[in-house]
PDB file of C-alpha atoms in Angstrom:
ATOM      1  CA  GLY B1173      95.146 112.785 125.943  1.00 50.00           C
ATOM      2  CA  TRP B1174      97.429 112.904 123.051  1.00 45.00           C
ATOM      3  CA  LEU B1175     100.334 111.031 124.646  1.00 46.00           C
ATOM      4  CA  ASP B1176      98.112 108.282 125.738  1.00 55.00           C
ATOM      5  CA  LYS B1177      96.832 107.839 122.203  1.00 52.00           C
ATOM      6  CA  ALA B1178     100.359 107.863 120.773  1.00 46.00           C
ATOM      7  CA  GLN B1179     101.296 105.199 123.287  1.00 50.00           C
ATOM      8  CA  ALA B1180      98.376 103.118 122.397  1.00 53.00           C
ATOM      9  CA  ALA B1181      99.353 103.351 118.593  1.00 50.00           C
ATOM     10  CA  LYS B1182     102.918 102.325 119.683  1.00 50.00           C
ATOM     11  CA  ASP B1183     101.766  99.329 121.679  1.00 49.00           C
ATOM     12  CA  ASP B1184      98.893  98.120 119.708  1.00 59.00           C
ATOM     13  CA  PRO B1185      99.914  96.738 116.250  1.00 52.00           C
ATOM     14  CA  ASN B1186      96.545  97.336 114.801  1.00 67.00           C
ATOM     15  CA  GLN B1187      95.893 100.827 115.990  1.00 83.00           C
ATOM     16  CA  PRO B1188      98.308 102.535 113.530  1.00 86.00           C
ATOM     17  CA  PHE B1189      96.188 101.230 110.610  1.00 88.00           C
ATOM     18  CA  LYS B1190      93.129 102.428 112.046  1.00 89.00           C
ATOM     19  CA  LEU B1191      94.727 105.836 112.638  1.00 92.00           C
ATOM     20  CA  ILE B1192      96.210 106.029 109.135  1.00 94.00           C
ATOM     21  CA  VAL B1193      92.836 105.087 107.517  1.00 93.00           C
ATOM     22  CA  ARG B1194      91.261 107.862 109.704  1.00 93.00           C
ATOM     23  CA  ALA B1195      93.847 110.584 108.692  1.00 94.00           C
ATOM     24  CA  VAL B1196      93.390 109.662 104.897  1.00 95.00           C
ATOM     25  CA  ASP B1197      89.703 109.995 105.076  1.00 94.00           C
ATOM     26  CA  LEU B1198      90.043 113.228 106.854  1.00 93.00           C
ATOM     27  CA  ALA B1199      92.633 114.584 104.295  1.00 94.00           C
ATOM     28  CA  ARG B1200      90.198 113.502 101.360  1.00 94.00           C
ATOM     29  CA  LEU B1201      87.443 115.404 103.100  1.00 94.00           C
ATOM     30  CA  ALA B1202      89.589 118.458 103.475  1.00 94.00           C
ATOM     31  CA  THR B1203      90.859 118.579  99.920  1.00 91.00           C
ATOM     32  CA  LYS B1204      87.331 118.381  98.710  1.00 92.00           C
ATOM     33  CA  THR B1205      86.292 121.128 101.084  1.00 93.00           C
ATOM     34  CA  GLU B1206      88.971 123.323 100.002  1.00 90.00           C
ATOM     35  CA  ALA B1207      88.121 122.903  96.460  1.00 89.00           C
ATOM     36  CA  ALA B1208      84.651 123.663  96.942  1.00 91.00           C
ATOM     37  CA  LEU B1209      84.821 126.431  99.818  1.00 93.00           C
ATOM     38  CA  GLY B1210      88.473 127.538 100.099  1.00 90.00           C
ATOM     39  CA  ILE B1211      91.351 126.638 102.321  1.00 88.00           C
ATOM     40  CA  GLU B1212      90.012 128.345 105.481  1.00 92.00           C
ATOM     41  CA  ALA B1213      86.894 126.132 105.437  1.00 94.00           C
ATOM     42  CA  ALA B1214      89.089 123.090 105.138  1.00 91.00           C
ATOM     43  CA  ARG B1215      91.740 124.155 107.814  1.00 92.00           C
ATOM     44  CA  GLU B1216      90.016 122.363 110.830  1.00 93.00           C
ATOM     45  CA  THR B1217      89.560 118.960 108.988  1.00 93.00           C
ATOM     46  CA  TYR B1218      93.102 119.140 107.529  1.00 94.00           C
ATOM     47  CA  GLU B1219      94.520 119.856 111.047  1.00 94.00           C
ATOM     48  CA  LEU B1220      92.613 117.064 112.559  1.00 94.00           C
ATOM     49  CA  ALA B1221      93.950 114.779 109.748  1.00 94.00           C
ATOM     50  CA  CYS B1222      97.556 115.719 110.621  1.00 95.00           C
ATOM     51  CA  GLN B1223      96.995 115.378 114.406  1.00 94.00           C
ATOM     52  CA  THR B1224      95.694 111.891 113.599  1.00 93.00           C
ATOM     53  CA  ALA B1225      98.817 111.137 111.604  1.00 94.00           C
ATOM     54  CA  TRP B1226     101.026 112.297 114.315  1.00 94.00           C
ATOM     55  CA  LEU B1227      99.607 109.717 116.652  1.00 92.00           C
ATOM     56  CA  VAL B1228     101.257 107.061 114.359  1.00 92.00           C
ATOM     57  CA  VAL B1229     104.733 108.614 114.450  1.00 93.00           C
ATOM     58  CA  PRO B1230     105.735 106.825 117.697  1.00 90.00           C
ATOM     59  CA  SER B1231     104.938 103.309 116.101  1.00 89.00           C
ATOM     60  CA  LYS B1232     107.374 101.749 113.633  1.00 89.00           C
ATOM     61  CA  TYR B1233     105.423 103.395 110.852  1.00 92.00           C
ATOM     62  CA  GLY B1234     106.742 106.699 111.616  1.00 95.00           C
ATOM     63  CA  PHE B1235     105.541 109.415 109.229  1.00 97.00           C
ATOM     64  CA  TYR B1236     103.751 107.024 106.851  1.00 96.00           C
ATOM     65  CA  GLY B1237     100.532 108.438 107.814  1.00 96.00           C
ATOM     66  CA  PHE B1238     101.673 111.746 106.458  1.00 97.00           C
ATOM     67  CA  GLU B1239     102.837 110.124 103.322  1.00 97.00           C
ATOM     68  CA  GLN B1240      99.289 108.761 102.844  1.00 97.00           C
ATOM     69  CA  ILE B1241      97.942 112.104 103.385  1.00 97.00           C
ATOM     70  CA  VAL B1242     100.036 113.293 100.551  1.00 97.00           C
ATOM     71  CA  ASP B1243      98.636 110.516  98.403  1.00 97.00           C
ATOM     72  CA  ALA B1244      94.949 111.435  99.185  1.00 95.00           C
ATOM     73  CA  GLN B1245      95.786 115.083  98.443  1.00 95.00           C
ATOM     74  CA  LEU B1246      97.301 114.241  95.073  1.00 96.00           C
ATOM     75  CA  GLU B1247      94.291 112.041  94.192  1.00 94.00           C
ATOM     76  CA  ASN B1248      92.416 115.368  94.203  1.00 92.00           C
ATOM     77  CA  ASN B1249      95.166 117.053  92.257  1.00 94.00           C
ATOM     78  CA  ASP B1250      96.167 119.299  95.010  1.00 93.00           C
ATOM     79  CA  SER B1251      99.918 119.539  94.818  1.00 95.00           C
ATOM     80  CA  LYS B1252     100.028 122.763  96.752  1.00 93.00           C
ATOM     81  CA  ALA B1253      98.331 121.064  99.705  1.00 93.00           C
ATOM     82  CA  ALA B1254     100.662 118.072  99.413  1.00 96.00           C
ATOM     83  CA  MET B1255     103.689 120.573  99.605  1.00 97.00           C
ATOM     84  CA  ARG B1256     102.158 122.144 102.828  1.00 95.00           C
ATOM     85  CA  THR B1257     101.926 118.521 104.397  1.00 96.00           C
ATOM     86  CA  ILE B1258     105.613 117.961 103.680  1.00 98.00           C
ATOM     87  CA  GLU B1259     106.585 120.825 105.592  1.00 97.00           C
ATOM     88  CA  ARG B1260     105.124 118.870 108.687  1.00 96.00           C
ATOM     89  CA  ILE B1261     107.261 115.841 108.081  1.00 97.00           C
ATOM     90  CA  ALA B1262     110.374 115.509 110.275  1.00 96.00           C
ATOM     91  CA  SER B1263     111.628 112.311 108.295  1.00 97.00           C
ATOM     92  CA  ALA B1264     113.955 113.028 105.519  1.00 97.00           C
ATOM     93  CA  ARG B1265     113.056 109.659 103.882  1.00 97.00           C
ATOM     94  CA  SER B1266     109.349 110.126 104.119  1.00 97.00           C
ATOM     95  CA  ALA B1267     109.727 113.796 102.795  1.00 98.00           C
ATOM     96  CA  ALA B1268     111.848 112.745  99.743  1.00 98.00           C
ATOM     97  CA  ASN B1269     109.319 110.057  98.862  1.00 98.00           C
ATOM     98  CA  CYS B1270     106.582 112.601  99.057  1.00 98.00           C
ATOM     99  CA  TRP B1271     108.591 114.951  96.706  1.00 98.00           C
ATOM    100  CA  ARG B1272     108.872 112.009  94.342  1.00 98.00           C
ATOM    101  CA  LYS B1273     105.104 111.353  94.428  1.00 98.00           C
ATOM    102  CA  ILE B1274     104.485 115.017  93.630  1.00 98.00           C
ATOM    103  CA  CYS B1275     106.879 114.976  90.894  1.00 98.00           C
ATOM    104  CA  GLU B1276     105.436 111.932  89.276  1.00 98.00           C
ATOM    105  CA  HIS B1277     101.924 113.347  89.634  1.00 98.00           C
ATOM    106  CA  ALA B1278     102.798 116.572  88.074  1.00 98.00           C
ATOM    107  CA  ARG B1279     104.723 115.077  85.221  1.00 97.00           C
ATOM    108  CA  LYS B1280     101.882 112.746  84.234  1.00 97.00           C
ATOM    109  CA  ARG B1281      99.490 115.892  84.376  1.00 97.00           C
ATOM    110  CA  GLY B1282     101.877 117.641  82.112  1.00 97.00           C
ATOM    111  CA  ASP B1283     102.881 120.259  84.689  1.00 97.00           C
ATOM    112  CA  GLY B1284     106.564 120.350  83.963  1.00 97.00           C
ATOM    113  CA  ASN B1285     107.313 123.224  86.264  1.00 97.00           C
ATOM    114  CA  THR B1286     106.070 121.603  89.366  1.00 97.00           C
ATOM    115  CA  ALA B1287     107.417 118.304  88.360  1.00 98.00           C
ATOM    116  CA  LYS B1288     110.937 119.854  88.049  1.00 98.00           C
ATOM    117  CA  LEU B1289     110.508 121.751  91.421  1.00 98.00           C
ATOM    118  CA  ALA B1290     109.536 118.559  93.237  1.00 98.00           C
ATOM    119  CA  ALA B1291     112.389 116.775  91.598  1.00 98.00           C
ATOM    120  CA  ARG B1292     114.966 119.179  92.750  1.00 98.00           C
ATOM    121  CA  GLN B1293     113.554 118.834  96.312  1.00 98.00           C
ATOM    122  CA  ALA B1294     113.490 115.106  96.234  1.00 98.00           C
ATOM    123  CA  ALA B1295     117.321 115.135  95.014  1.00 98.00           C
ATOM    124  CA  GLN B1296     118.318 117.778  97.519  1.00 98.00           C
ATOM    125  CA  THR B1297     116.762 115.690 100.414  1.00 98.00           C
ATOM    126  CA  PHE B1298     118.339 112.368  99.387  1.00 98.00           C
ATOM    127  CA  LEU B1299     121.772 114.129  98.581  1.00 97.00           C
ATOM    128  CA  THR B1300     121.987 116.139 101.831  1.00 96.00           C
ATOM    129  CA  ASN B1301     120.928 113.647 104.546  1.00 95.00           C
ATOM    130  CA  GLU B1302     122.419 110.478 105.791  1.00 95.00           C
ATOM    131  CA  PHE B1303     120.474 107.182 105.644  1.00 96.00           C
ATOM    132  CA  LYS B1304     120.688 103.461 106.174  1.00 95.00           C
ATOM    133  CA  PRO B1305     121.894 101.342 103.410  1.00 94.00           C
ATOM    134  CA  PHE B1306     118.213  99.896 102.628  1.00 95.00           C
ATOM    135  CA  ILE B1307     117.190 103.470 101.544  1.00 96.00           C
ATOM    136  CA  ALA B1308     119.114 102.754  98.287  1.00 97.00           C
ATOM    137  CA  ASN B1309     115.821 101.323  96.979  1.00 97.00           C
ATOM    138  CA  ASP B1310     113.783 104.526  97.555  1.00 97.00           C
ATOM    139  CA  MET B1311     116.769 106.594  96.227  1.00 98.00           C
ATOM    140  CA  ALA B1312     116.756 104.669  92.926  1.00 98.00           C
ATOM    141  CA  ARG B1313     113.127 104.867  92.477  1.00 98.00           C
ATOM    142  CA  ALA B1314     113.134 108.772  93.073  1.00 98.00           C
ATOM    143  CA  ALA B1315     116.231 109.043  90.806  1.00 98.00           C
ATOM    144  CA  ALA B1316     114.353 107.518  88.052  1.00 98.00           C
ATOM    145  CA  GLU B1317     111.419 110.049  88.397  1.00 98.00           C
ATOM    146  CA  ILE B1318     113.879 112.838  88.796  1.00 98.00           C
ATOM    147  CA  ALA B1319     115.404 111.762  85.425  1.00 98.00           C
ATOM    148  CA  LEU B1320     111.915 111.703  83.756  1.00 98.00           C
ATOM    149  CA  ALA B1321     111.205 115.223  85.063  1.00 98.00           C
ATOM    150  CA  GLY B1322     114.315 116.293  82.954  1.00 97.00           C
ATOM    151  CA  GLU B1323     116.699 116.796  85.869  1.00 98.00           C
ATOM    152  CA  ASN B1324     119.155 114.311  84.386  1.00 97.00           C
ATOM    153  CA  GLU B1325     122.436 115.473  86.096  1.00 97.00           C
ATOM    154  CA  LEU B1326     120.646 115.494  89.568  1.00 98.00           C
ATOM    155  CA  ALA B1327     119.301 112.133  88.786  1.00 98.00           C
ATOM    156  CA  LYS B1328     122.800 110.760  88.210  1.00 98.00           C
ATOM    157  CA  GLN B1329     123.961 112.015  91.457  1.00 98.00           C
ATOM    158  CA  VAL B1330     121.186 110.319  93.389  1.00 98.00           C
ATOM    159  CA  PHE B1331     121.746 107.181  91.467  1.00 98.00           C
ATOM    160  CA  GLU B1332     125.427 107.329  92.324  1.00 98.00           C
ATOM    161  CA  ARG B1333     124.521 107.670  95.997  1.00 98.00           C
ATOM    162  CA  ALA B1334     122.004 104.784  95.754  1.00 98.00           C
ATOM    163  CA  ILE B1335     124.919 102.582  94.410  1.00 98.00           C
ATOM    164  CA  ALA B1336     127.076 103.686  97.326  1.00 97.00           C
ATOM    165  CA  TYR B1337     124.427 102.699  99.863  1.00 97.00           C
ATOM    166  CA  SER B1338     123.916  99.411  98.036  1.00 97.00           C
ATOM    167  CA  ASN B1339     127.467  98.766  98.218  1.00 96.00           C
ATOM    168  CA  ALA B1340     127.411  99.491 101.992  1.00 95.00           C
ATOM    169  CA  ASN B1341     124.634  96.970 102.728  1.00 92.00           C
ATOM    170  CA  ASP B1342     125.451  93.823 104.839  1.00 92.00           C
ATOM    171  CA  ASP B1343     124.861  92.054 101.638  1.00 92.00           C
ATOM    172  CA  PRO B1344     126.888  94.259  99.224  1.00 91.00           C
ATOM    173  CA  LYS B1345     125.326  95.169  95.939  1.00 94.00           C
ATOM    174  CA  PHE B1346     121.870  93.943  97.401  1.00 93.00           C
ATOM    175  CA  ASP B1347     119.822  96.613  95.484  1.00 96.00           C
ATOM    176  CA  HIS B1348     122.079  96.991  92.345  1.00 97.00           C
ATOM    177  CA  HIS B1349     119.611  95.021  90.262  1.00 97.00           C
ATOM    178  CA  TRP B1350     116.805  97.317  91.247  1.00 98.00           C
ATOM    179  CA  ILE B1351     119.133 100.469  90.702  1.00 98.00           C
ATOM    180  CA  ALA B1352     119.837  99.250  87.089  1.00 98.00           C
ATOM    181  CA  ARG B1353     116.165  98.720  86.495  1.00 98.00           C
ATOM    182  CA  MET B1354     115.283 102.291  87.616  1.00 98.00           C
ATOM    183  CA  GLN B1355     118.305 103.672  85.504  1.00 98.00           C
ATOM    184  CA  VAL B1356     116.629 101.954  82.508  1.00 98.00           C
ATOM    185  CA  LEU B1357     113.340 103.504  83.398  1.00 97.00           C
ATOM    186  CA  GLY B1358     114.766 106.882  83.661  1.00 97.00           C
ATOM    187  CA  GLY B1359     116.473 106.701  80.364  1.00 97.00           C
ATOM    188  CA  GLN B1360     120.079 106.556  81.716  1.00 97.00           C
ATOM    189  CA  LEU B1361     120.908 103.452  79.509  1.00 97.00           C
ATOM    190  CA  GLY B1362     124.694 103.762  79.592  1.00 96.00           C
ATOM    191  CA  GLU B1363     124.701 104.020  83.486  1.00 97.00           C
ATOM    192  CA  ALA B1364     122.378 101.056  83.695  1.00 97.00           C
ATOM    193  CA  TYR B1365     124.787  99.004  81.542  1.00 97.00           C
ATOM    194  CA  HIS B1366     127.684  99.740  83.766  1.00 97.00           C
ATOM    195  CA  THR B1367     125.535  98.975  87.017  1.00 98.00           C
ATOM    196  CA  ILE B1368     124.543  95.771  85.407  1.00 97.00           C
ATOM    197  CA  ALA B1369     128.205  94.915  84.701  1.00 96.00           C
ATOM    198  CA  THR B1370     129.020  94.960  88.490  1.00 96.00           C
ATOM    199  CA  ILE B1371     126.282  92.475  89.397  1.00 96.00           C
ATOM    200  CA  GLU B1372     127.968  89.136  89.898  1.00 92.00           C
ATOM    201  CA  ALA B1373     124.973  86.705  90.144  1.00 92.00           C
ATOM    202  CA  PRO B1374     123.589  85.809  86.640  1.00 93.00           C
ATOM    203  CA  GLU B1375     120.007  85.595  88.079  1.00 93.00           C
ATOM    204  CA  ASP B1376     120.196  89.251  89.434  1.00 94.00           C
ATOM    205  CA  ARG B1377     121.471  90.365  85.946  1.00 95.00           C
ATOM    206  CA  ALA B1378     118.791  88.834  83.908  1.00 96.00           C
ATOM    207  CA  LEU B1379     115.859  91.143  84.403  1.00 96.00           C
ATOM    208  CA  PRO B1380     117.639  94.495  84.305  1.00 96.00           C
ATOM    209  CA  LEU B1381     119.515  93.166  81.235  1.00 96.00           C
ATOM    210  CA  ALA B1382     116.333  92.213  79.566  1.00 97.00           C
ATOM    211  CA  GLN B1383     114.759  95.628  80.114  1.00 97.00           C
ATOM    212  CA  LEU B1384     117.960  97.326  79.008  1.00 97.00           C
ATOM    213  CA  ALA B1385     117.895  95.431  75.776  1.00 96.00           C
ATOM    214  CA  CYS B1386     114.186  96.291  75.258  1.00 96.00           C
ATOM    215  CA  ALA B1387     114.957 100.059  76.008  1.00 96.00           C
ATOM    216  CA  VAL B1388     118.004 100.153  73.588  1.00 95.00           C
ATOM    217  CA  ALA B1389     115.845  98.499  70.941  1.00 95.00           C
ATOM    218  CA  LYS B1390     113.043 101.004  71.319  1.00 93.00           C
ATOM    219  CA  ALA B1391     115.380 103.918  71.339  1.00 91.00           C
ATOM    220  CA  GLU B1392     117.099 102.562  67.999  1.00 91.00           C
ATOM    221  CA  PHE B1393     113.572 101.990  66.462  1.00 90.00           C
ATOM    222  CA  LEU B1394     112.672 105.620  67.286  1.00 88.00           C
ATOM    223  CA  ALA B1395     115.839 107.026  65.915  1.00 87.00           C
ATOM    224  CA  ALA B1396     115.630 105.048  62.623  1.00 86.00           C
ATOM    225  CA  LYS B1397     111.898 106.367  62.341  1.00 80.00           C
ATOM    226  CA  THR B1398     113.079 109.946  62.932  1.00 82.00           C
ATOM    227  CA  ARG B1399     115.825 109.599  60.229  1.00 78.00           C
ATOM    228  CA  LYS B1400     113.270 108.438  57.751  1.00 75.00           C
ATOM    229  CA  LYS B1401     111.332 111.644  58.108  1.00 67.00           C
TER     230      LYS B1401
END
């Protein structure tokens, strides 16, 4: 039965990988079927994909199978299906990461409305739930994408929360170098400078500082080019 399979996935270190691969294969088939024949024709295959991903949940991988289903759906440019999958995810971390993936996918395809919607959902999920300090890494990555989608104030709030979680780590400021790099990626250069200034180890400051210098130089070059026009 279902419980036996779930227990097997929990006890066998190799079983979750097999189940995730199966869930992804089914999700890909479902998205292609929906594109060709409509949502009703794909429903049974999609349900089977989700049931397979649920078998992984009791293992240490939690809702990672559902994250992979979202990836498969985005491969087929089906953001709506990916949003439906998020409704089944009971993990705030996994849900937020999926919203970040949808945001990035939509932004790169030039779908600004969907990108902003997903950015706001990712921000809300990270700002209204409690996490462990190591989630600072995920938060910063999402914050960069939120900024790139044009939601700069929300991005600042998520970055601030990521910094707070990084400070709360057993090794304080453990993720500060990563947060600074993501602030540079998101175009929040002043904030990145302030984050870098709080990093004590020179080796941890080196890479984000180099990336910041490159970003500032690029911004100055583009500004000068615009002035010449």
